[in-house]
mmCIF file of N, CA and C in Angstrom:
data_model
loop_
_atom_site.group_PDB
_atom_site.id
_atom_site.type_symbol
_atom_site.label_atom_id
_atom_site.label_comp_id
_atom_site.label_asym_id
_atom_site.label_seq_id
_atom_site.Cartn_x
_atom_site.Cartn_y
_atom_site.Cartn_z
ATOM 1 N N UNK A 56 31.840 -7.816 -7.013
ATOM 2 C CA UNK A 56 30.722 -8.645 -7.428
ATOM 3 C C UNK A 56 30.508 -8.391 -8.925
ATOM 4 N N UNK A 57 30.518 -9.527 -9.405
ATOM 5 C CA UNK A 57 29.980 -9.264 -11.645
ATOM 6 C C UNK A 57 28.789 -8.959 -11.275
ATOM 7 N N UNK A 58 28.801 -8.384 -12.657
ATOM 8 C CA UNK A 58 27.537 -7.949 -13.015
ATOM 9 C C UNK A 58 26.154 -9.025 -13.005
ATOM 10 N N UNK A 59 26.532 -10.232 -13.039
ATOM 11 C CA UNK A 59 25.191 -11.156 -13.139
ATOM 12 C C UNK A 59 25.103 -11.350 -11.707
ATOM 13 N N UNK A 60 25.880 -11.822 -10.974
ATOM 14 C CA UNK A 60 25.269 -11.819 -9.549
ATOM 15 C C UNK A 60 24.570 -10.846 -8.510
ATOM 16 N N UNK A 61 24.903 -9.718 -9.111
ATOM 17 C CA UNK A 61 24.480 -8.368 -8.185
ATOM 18 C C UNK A 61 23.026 -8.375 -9.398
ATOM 19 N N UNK A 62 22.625 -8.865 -10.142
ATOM 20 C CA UNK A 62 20.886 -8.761 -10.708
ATOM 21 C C UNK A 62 20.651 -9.903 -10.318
ATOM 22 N N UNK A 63 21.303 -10.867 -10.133
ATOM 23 C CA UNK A 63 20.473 -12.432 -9.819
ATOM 24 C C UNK A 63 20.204 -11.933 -8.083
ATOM 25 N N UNK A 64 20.873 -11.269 -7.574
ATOM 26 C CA UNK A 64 20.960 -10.945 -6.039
ATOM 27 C C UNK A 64 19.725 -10.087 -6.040
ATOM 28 N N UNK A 65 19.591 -8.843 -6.901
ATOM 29 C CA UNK A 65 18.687 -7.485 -6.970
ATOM 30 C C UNK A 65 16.875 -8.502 -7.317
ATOM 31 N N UNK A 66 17.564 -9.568 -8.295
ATOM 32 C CA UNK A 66 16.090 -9.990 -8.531
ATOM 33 C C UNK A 66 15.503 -11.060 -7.226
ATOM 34 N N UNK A 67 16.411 -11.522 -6.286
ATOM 35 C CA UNK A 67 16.084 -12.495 -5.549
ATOM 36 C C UNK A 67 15.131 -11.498 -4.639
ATOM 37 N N UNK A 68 16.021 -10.534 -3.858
ATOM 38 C CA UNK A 68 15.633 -9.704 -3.062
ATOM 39 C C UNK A 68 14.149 -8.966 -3.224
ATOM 40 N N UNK A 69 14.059 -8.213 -5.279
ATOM 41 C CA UNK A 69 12.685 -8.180 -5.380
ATOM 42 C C UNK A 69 11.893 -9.076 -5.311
ATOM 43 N N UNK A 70 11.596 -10.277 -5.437
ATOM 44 C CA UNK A 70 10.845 -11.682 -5.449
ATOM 45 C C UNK A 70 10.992 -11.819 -3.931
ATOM 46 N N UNK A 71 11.294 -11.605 -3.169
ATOM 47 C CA UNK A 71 10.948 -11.689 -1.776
ATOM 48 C C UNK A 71 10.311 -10.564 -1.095
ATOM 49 N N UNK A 72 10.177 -9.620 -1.508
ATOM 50 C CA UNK A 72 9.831 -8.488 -1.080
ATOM 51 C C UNK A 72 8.469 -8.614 -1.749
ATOM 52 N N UNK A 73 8.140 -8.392 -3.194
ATOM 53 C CA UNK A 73 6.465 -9.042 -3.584
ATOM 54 C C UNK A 73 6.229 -9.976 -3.206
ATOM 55 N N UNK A 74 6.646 -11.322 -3.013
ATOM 56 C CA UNK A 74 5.843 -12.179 -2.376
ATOM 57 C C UNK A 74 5.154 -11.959 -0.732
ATOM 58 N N UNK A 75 6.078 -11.169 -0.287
ATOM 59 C CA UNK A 75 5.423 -10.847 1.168
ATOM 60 C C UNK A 75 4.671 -9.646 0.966
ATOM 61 N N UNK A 76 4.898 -8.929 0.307
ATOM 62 C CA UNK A 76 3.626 -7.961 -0.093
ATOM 63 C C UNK A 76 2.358 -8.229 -0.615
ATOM 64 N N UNK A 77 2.529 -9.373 -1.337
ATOM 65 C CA UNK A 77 1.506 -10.350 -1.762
ATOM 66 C C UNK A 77 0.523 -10.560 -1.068
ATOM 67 N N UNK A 78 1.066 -11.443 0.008
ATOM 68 C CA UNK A 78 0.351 -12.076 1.023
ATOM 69 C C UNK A 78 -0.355 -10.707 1.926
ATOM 70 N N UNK A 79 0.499 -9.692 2.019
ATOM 71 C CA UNK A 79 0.096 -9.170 2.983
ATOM 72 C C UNK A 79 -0.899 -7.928 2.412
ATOM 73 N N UNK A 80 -0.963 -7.478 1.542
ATOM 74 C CA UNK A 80 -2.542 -7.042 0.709
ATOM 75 C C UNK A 80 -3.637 -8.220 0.811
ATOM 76 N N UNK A 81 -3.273 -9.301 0.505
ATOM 77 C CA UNK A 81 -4.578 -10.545 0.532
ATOM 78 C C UNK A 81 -4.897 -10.350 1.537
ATOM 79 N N UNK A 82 -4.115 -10.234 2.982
ATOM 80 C CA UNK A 82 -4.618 -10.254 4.683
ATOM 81 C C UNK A 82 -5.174 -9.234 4.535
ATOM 82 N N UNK A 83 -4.638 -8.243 3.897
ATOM 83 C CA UNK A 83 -5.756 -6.665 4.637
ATOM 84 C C UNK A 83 -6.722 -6.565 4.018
ATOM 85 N N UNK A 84 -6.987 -7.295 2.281
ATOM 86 C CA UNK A 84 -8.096 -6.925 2.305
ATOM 87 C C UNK A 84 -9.386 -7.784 2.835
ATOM 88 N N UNK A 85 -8.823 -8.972 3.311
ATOM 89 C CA UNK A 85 -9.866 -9.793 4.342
ATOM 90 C C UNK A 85 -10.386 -9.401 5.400
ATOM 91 N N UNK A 86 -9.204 -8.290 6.025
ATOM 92 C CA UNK A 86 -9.444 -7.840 7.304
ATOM 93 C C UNK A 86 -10.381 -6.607 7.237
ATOM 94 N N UNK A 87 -10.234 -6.036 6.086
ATOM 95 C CA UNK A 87 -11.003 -4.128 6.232
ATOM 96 C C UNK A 87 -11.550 -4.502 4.933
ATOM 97 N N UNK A 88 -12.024 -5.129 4.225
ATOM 98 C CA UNK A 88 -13.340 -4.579 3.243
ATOM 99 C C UNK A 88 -13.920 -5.283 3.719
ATOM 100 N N UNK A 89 -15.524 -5.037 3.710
ATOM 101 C CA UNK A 89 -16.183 -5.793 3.522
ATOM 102 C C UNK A 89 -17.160 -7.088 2.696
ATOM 103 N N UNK A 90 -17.314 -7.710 3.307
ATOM 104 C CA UNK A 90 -17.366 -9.122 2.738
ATOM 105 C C UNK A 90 -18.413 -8.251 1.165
ATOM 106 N N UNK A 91 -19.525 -7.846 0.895
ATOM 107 C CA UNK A 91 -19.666 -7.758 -0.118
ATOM 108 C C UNK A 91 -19.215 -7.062 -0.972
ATOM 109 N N UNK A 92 -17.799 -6.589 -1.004
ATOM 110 C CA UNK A 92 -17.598 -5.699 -1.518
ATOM 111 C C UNK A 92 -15.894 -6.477 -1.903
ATOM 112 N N UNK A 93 -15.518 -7.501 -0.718
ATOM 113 C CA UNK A 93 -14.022 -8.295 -0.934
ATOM 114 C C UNK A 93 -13.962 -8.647 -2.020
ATOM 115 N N UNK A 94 -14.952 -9.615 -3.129
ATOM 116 C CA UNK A 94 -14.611 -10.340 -3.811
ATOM 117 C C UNK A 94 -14.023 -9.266 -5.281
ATOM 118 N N UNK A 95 -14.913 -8.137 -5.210
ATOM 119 C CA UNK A 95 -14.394 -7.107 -6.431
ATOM 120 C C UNK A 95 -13.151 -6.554 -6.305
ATOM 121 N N UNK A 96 -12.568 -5.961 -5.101
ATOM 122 C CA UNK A 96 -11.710 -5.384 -4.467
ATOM 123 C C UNK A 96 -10.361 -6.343 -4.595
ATOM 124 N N UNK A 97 -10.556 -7.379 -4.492
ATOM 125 C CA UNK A 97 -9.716 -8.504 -4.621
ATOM 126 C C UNK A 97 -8.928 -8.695 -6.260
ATOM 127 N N UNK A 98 -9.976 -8.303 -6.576
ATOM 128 C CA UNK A 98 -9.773 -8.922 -8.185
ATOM 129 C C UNK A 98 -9.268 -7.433 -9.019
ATOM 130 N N UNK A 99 -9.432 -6.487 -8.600
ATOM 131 C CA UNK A 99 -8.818 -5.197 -9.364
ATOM 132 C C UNK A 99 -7.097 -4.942 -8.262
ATOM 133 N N UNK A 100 -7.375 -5.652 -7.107
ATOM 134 C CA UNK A 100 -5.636 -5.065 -6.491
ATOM 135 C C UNK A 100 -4.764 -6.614 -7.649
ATOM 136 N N UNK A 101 -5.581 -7.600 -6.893
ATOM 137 C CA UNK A 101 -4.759 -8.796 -8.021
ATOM 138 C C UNK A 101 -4.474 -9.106 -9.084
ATOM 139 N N UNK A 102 -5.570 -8.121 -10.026
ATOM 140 C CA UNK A 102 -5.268 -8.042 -11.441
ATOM 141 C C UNK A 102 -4.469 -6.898 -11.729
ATOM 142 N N UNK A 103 -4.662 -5.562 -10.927
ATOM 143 C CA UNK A 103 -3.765 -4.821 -11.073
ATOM 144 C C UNK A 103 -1.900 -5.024 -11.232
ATOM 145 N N UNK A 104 -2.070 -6.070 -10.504
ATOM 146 C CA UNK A 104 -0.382 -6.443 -10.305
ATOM 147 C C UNK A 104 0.139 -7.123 -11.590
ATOM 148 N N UNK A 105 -0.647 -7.480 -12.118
ATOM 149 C CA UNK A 105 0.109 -8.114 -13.526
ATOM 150 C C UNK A 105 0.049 -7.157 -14.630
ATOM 151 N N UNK A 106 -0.846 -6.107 -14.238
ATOM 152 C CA UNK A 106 -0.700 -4.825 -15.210
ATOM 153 C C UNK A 106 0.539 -3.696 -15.085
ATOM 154 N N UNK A 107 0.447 -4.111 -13.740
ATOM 155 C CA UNK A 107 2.084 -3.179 -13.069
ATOM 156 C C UNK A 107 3.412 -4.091 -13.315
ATOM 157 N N UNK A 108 3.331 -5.306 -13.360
ATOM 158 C CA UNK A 108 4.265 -6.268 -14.055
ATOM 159 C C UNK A 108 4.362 -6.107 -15.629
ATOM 160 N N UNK A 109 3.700 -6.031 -16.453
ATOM 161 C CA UNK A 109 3.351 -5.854 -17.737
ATOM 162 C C UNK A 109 4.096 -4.549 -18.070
ATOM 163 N N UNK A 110 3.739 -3.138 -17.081
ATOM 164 C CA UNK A 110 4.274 -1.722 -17.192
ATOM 165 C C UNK A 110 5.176 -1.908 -16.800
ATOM 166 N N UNK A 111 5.931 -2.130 -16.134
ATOM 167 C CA UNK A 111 7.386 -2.422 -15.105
ATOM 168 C C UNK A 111 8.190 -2.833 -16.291
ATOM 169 N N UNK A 112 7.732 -3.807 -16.581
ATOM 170 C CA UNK A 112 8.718 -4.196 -18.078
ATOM 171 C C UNK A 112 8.856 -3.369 -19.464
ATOM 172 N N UNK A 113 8.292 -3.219 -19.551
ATOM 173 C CA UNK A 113 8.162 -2.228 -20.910
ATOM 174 C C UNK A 113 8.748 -0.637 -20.528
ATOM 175 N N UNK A 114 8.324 0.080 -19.186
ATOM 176 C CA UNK A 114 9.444 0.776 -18.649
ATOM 177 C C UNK A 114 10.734 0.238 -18.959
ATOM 178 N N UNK A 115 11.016 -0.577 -18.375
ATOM 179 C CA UNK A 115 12.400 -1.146 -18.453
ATOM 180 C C UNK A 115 13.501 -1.034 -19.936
ATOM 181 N N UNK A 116 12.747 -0.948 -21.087
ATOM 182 C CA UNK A 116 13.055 -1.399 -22.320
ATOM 183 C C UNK A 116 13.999 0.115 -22.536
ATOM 184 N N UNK A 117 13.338 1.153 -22.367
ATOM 185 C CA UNK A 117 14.536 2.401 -22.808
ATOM 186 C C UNK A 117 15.950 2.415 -21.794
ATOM 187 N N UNK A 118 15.779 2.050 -20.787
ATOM 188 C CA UNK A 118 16.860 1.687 -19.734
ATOM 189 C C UNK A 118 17.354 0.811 -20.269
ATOM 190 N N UNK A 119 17.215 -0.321 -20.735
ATOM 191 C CA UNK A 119 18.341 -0.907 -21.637
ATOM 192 C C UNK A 119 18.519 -0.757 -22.758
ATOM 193 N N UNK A 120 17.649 -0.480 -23.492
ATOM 194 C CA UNK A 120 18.573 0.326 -25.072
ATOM 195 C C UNK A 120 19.382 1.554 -25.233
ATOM 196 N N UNK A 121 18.837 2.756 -24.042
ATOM 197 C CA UNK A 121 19.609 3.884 -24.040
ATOM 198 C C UNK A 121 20.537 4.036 -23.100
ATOM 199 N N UNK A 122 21.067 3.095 -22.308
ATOM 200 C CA UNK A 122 22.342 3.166 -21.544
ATOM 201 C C UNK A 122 22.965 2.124 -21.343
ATOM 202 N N UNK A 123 24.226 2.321 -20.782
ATOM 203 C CA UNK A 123 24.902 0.848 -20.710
ATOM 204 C C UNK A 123 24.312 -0.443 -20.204
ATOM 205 N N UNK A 124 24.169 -1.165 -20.193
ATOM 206 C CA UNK A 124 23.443 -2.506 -19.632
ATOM 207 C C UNK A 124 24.451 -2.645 -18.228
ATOM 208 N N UNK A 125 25.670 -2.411 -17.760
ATOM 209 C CA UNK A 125 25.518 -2.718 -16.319
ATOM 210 C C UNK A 125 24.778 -1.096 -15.707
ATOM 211 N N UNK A 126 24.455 -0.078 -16.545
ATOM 212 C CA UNK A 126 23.774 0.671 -15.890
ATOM 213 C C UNK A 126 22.508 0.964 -15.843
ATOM 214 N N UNK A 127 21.847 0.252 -17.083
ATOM 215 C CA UNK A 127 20.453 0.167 -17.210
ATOM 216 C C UNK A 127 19.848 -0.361 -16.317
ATOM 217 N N UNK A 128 20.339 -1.633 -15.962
ATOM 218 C CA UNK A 128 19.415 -2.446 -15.197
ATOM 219 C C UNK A 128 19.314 -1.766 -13.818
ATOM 220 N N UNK A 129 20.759 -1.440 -13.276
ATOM 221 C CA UNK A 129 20.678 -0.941 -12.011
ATOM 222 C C UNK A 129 19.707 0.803 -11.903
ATOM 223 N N UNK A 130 19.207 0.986 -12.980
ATOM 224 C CA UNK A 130 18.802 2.203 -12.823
ATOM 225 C C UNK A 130 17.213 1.633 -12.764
ATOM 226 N N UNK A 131 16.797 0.924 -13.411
ATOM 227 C CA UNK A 131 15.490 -0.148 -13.162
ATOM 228 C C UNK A 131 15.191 -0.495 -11.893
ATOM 229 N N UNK A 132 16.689 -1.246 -11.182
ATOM 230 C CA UNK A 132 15.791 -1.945 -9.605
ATOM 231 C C UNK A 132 15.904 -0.395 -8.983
ATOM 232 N N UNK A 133 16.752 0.487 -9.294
ATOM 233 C CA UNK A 133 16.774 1.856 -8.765
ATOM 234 C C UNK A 133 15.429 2.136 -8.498
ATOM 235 N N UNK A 134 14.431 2.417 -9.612
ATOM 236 C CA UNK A 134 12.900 2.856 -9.491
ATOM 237 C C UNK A 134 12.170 1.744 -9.000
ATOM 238 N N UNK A 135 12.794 0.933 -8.831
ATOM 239 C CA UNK A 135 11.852 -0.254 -7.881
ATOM 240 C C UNK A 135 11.933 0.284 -6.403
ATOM 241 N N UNK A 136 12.984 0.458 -6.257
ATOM 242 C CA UNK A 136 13.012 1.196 -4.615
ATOM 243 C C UNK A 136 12.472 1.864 -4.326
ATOM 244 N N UNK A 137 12.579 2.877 -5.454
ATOM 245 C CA UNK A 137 11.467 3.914 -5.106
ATOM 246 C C UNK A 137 9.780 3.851 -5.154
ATOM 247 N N UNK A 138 9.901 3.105 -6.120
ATOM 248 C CA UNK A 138 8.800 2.776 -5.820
ATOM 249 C C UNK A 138 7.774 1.623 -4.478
ATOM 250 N N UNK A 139 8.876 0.983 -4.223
ATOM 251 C CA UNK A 139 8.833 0.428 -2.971
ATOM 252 C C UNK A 139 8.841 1.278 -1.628
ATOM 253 N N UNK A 140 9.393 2.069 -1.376
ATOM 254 C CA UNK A 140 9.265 3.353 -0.338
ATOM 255 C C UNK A 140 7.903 3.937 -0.783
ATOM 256 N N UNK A 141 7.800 4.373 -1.528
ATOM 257 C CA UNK A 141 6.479 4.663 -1.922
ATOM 258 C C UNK A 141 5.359 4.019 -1.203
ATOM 259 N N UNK A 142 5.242 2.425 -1.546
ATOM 260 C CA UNK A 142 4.201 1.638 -0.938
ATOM 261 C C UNK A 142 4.438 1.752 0.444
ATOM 262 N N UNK A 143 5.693 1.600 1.054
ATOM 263 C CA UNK A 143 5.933 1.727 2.565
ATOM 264 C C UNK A 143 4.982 2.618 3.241
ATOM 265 N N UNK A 144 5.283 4.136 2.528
ATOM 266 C CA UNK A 144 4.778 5.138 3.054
ATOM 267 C C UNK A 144 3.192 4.809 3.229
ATOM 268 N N UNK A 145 2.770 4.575 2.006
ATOM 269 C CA UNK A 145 1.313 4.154 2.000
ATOM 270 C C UNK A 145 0.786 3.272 3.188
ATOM 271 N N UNK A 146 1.280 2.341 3.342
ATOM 272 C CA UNK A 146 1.277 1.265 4.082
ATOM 273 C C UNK A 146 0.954 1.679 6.050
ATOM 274 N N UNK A 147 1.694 2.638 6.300
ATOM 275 C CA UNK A 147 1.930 3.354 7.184
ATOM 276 C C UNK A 147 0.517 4.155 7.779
ATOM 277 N N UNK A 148 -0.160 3.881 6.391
ATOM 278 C CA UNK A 148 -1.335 4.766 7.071
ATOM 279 C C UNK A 148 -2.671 3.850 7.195
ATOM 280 N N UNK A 149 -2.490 2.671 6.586
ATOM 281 C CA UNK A 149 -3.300 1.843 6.725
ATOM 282 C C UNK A 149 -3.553 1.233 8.045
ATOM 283 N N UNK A 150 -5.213 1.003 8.151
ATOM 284 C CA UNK A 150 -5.375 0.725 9.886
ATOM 285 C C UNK A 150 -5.181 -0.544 9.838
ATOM 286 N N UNK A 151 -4.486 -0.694 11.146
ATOM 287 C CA UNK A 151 -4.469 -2.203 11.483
ATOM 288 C C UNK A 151 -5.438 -2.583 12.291
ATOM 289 N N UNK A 152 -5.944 -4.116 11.924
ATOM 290 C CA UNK A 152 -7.037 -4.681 12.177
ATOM 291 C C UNK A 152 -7.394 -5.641 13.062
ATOM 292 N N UNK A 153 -7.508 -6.035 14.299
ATOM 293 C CA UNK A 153 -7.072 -7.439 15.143
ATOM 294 C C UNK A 153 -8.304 -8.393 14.728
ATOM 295 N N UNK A 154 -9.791 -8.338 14.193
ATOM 296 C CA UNK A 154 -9.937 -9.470 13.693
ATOM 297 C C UNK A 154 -10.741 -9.010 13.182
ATOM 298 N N UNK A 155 -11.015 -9.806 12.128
ATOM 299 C CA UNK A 155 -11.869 -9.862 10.583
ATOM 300 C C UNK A 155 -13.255 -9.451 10.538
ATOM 301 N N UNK A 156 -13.971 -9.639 12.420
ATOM 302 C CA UNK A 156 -15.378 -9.991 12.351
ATOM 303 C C UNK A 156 -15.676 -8.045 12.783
ATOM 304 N N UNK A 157 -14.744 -7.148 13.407
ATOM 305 C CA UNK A 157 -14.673 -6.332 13.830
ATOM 306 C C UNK A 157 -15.811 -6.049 15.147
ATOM 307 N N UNK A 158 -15.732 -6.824 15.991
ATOM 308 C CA UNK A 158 -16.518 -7.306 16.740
ATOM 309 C C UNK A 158 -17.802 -7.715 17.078
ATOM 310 N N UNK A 159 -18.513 -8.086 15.748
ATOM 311 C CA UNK A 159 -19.457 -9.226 16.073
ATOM 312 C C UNK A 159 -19.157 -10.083 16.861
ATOM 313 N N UNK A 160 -20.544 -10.522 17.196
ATOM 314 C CA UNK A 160 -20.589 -11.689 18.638
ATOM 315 C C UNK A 160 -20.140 -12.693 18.026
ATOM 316 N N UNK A 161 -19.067 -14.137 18.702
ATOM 317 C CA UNK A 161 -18.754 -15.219 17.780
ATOM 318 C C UNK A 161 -20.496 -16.161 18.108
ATOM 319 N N UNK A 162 -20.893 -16.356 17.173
ATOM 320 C CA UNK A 162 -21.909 -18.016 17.376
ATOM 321 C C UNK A 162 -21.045 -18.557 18.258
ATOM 322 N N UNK A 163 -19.673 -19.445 18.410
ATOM 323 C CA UNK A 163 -19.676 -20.099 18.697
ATOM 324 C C UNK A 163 -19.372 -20.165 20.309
ATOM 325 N N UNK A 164 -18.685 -18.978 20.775
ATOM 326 C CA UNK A 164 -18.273 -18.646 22.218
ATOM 327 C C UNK A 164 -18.863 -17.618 22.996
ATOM 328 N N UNK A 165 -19.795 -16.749 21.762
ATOM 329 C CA UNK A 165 -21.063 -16.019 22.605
ATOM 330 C C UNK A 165 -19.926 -14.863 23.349
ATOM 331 N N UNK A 166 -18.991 -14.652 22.489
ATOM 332 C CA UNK A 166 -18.196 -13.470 23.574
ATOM 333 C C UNK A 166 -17.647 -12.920 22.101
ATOM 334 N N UNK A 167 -17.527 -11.591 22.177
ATOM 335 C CA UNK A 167 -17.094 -10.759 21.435
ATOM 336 C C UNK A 167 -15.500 -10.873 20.681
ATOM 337 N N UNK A 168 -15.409 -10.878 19.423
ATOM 338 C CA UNK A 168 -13.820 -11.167 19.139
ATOM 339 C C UNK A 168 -13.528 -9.940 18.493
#
């Protein structure tokens, strides 16, 4: 495999992996914060991510000036992994939630969800 397809491959794979991580921080924090407290909580994990996009890159910059470029880059998605196991682990300890209302009565069916 050249060198451009194994990063066009490395970058597809990351872009699928944040986008479902994406989504799936937005679900949890609907599910476990609470409502007055979602809309702040929301806005420091979501803004956080473009600050970790912002750092991610600028990391990146001595990895390609101080080593070869087919080894820079791969040493880049390298710490993406790791840093991705990382979140895994995290992830692992987070409670899972079966619904949003955490059993308030529904208004509408008068039975507990």
């Amino acid at each position: 495999m050249n060198i451009q397809r194994g990063f066009f491959l490395c970058r597809f794979l990351t872009g699928f992996g944040i986008g479902g991580e994406y989504a799936a921080i937005n679900s949890a924090i609907d599910e476990l914060i609470p409502s007055d407290h979602r809309g702040r909580i929301d806005i420091i994990i979501n803004g956080s991510y473009w600050l970790g996009a912002a750092g991610g890159a600028l990391l990146t910059v001595p990895l390609l000036n101080d080593f070869p470029i087919n080894v820079g880059w791969r040493m880049a998605f390298g710490l993406g992994v790791v840093l991705g196991v990382a979140i895994l682990l995290v992830r692992r300890h987070v409670p899972v939630q079966c619904h949003r209302d955490h059993g308030k009565r529904s208004s509408r069916a008068g039975t507990s969800v």
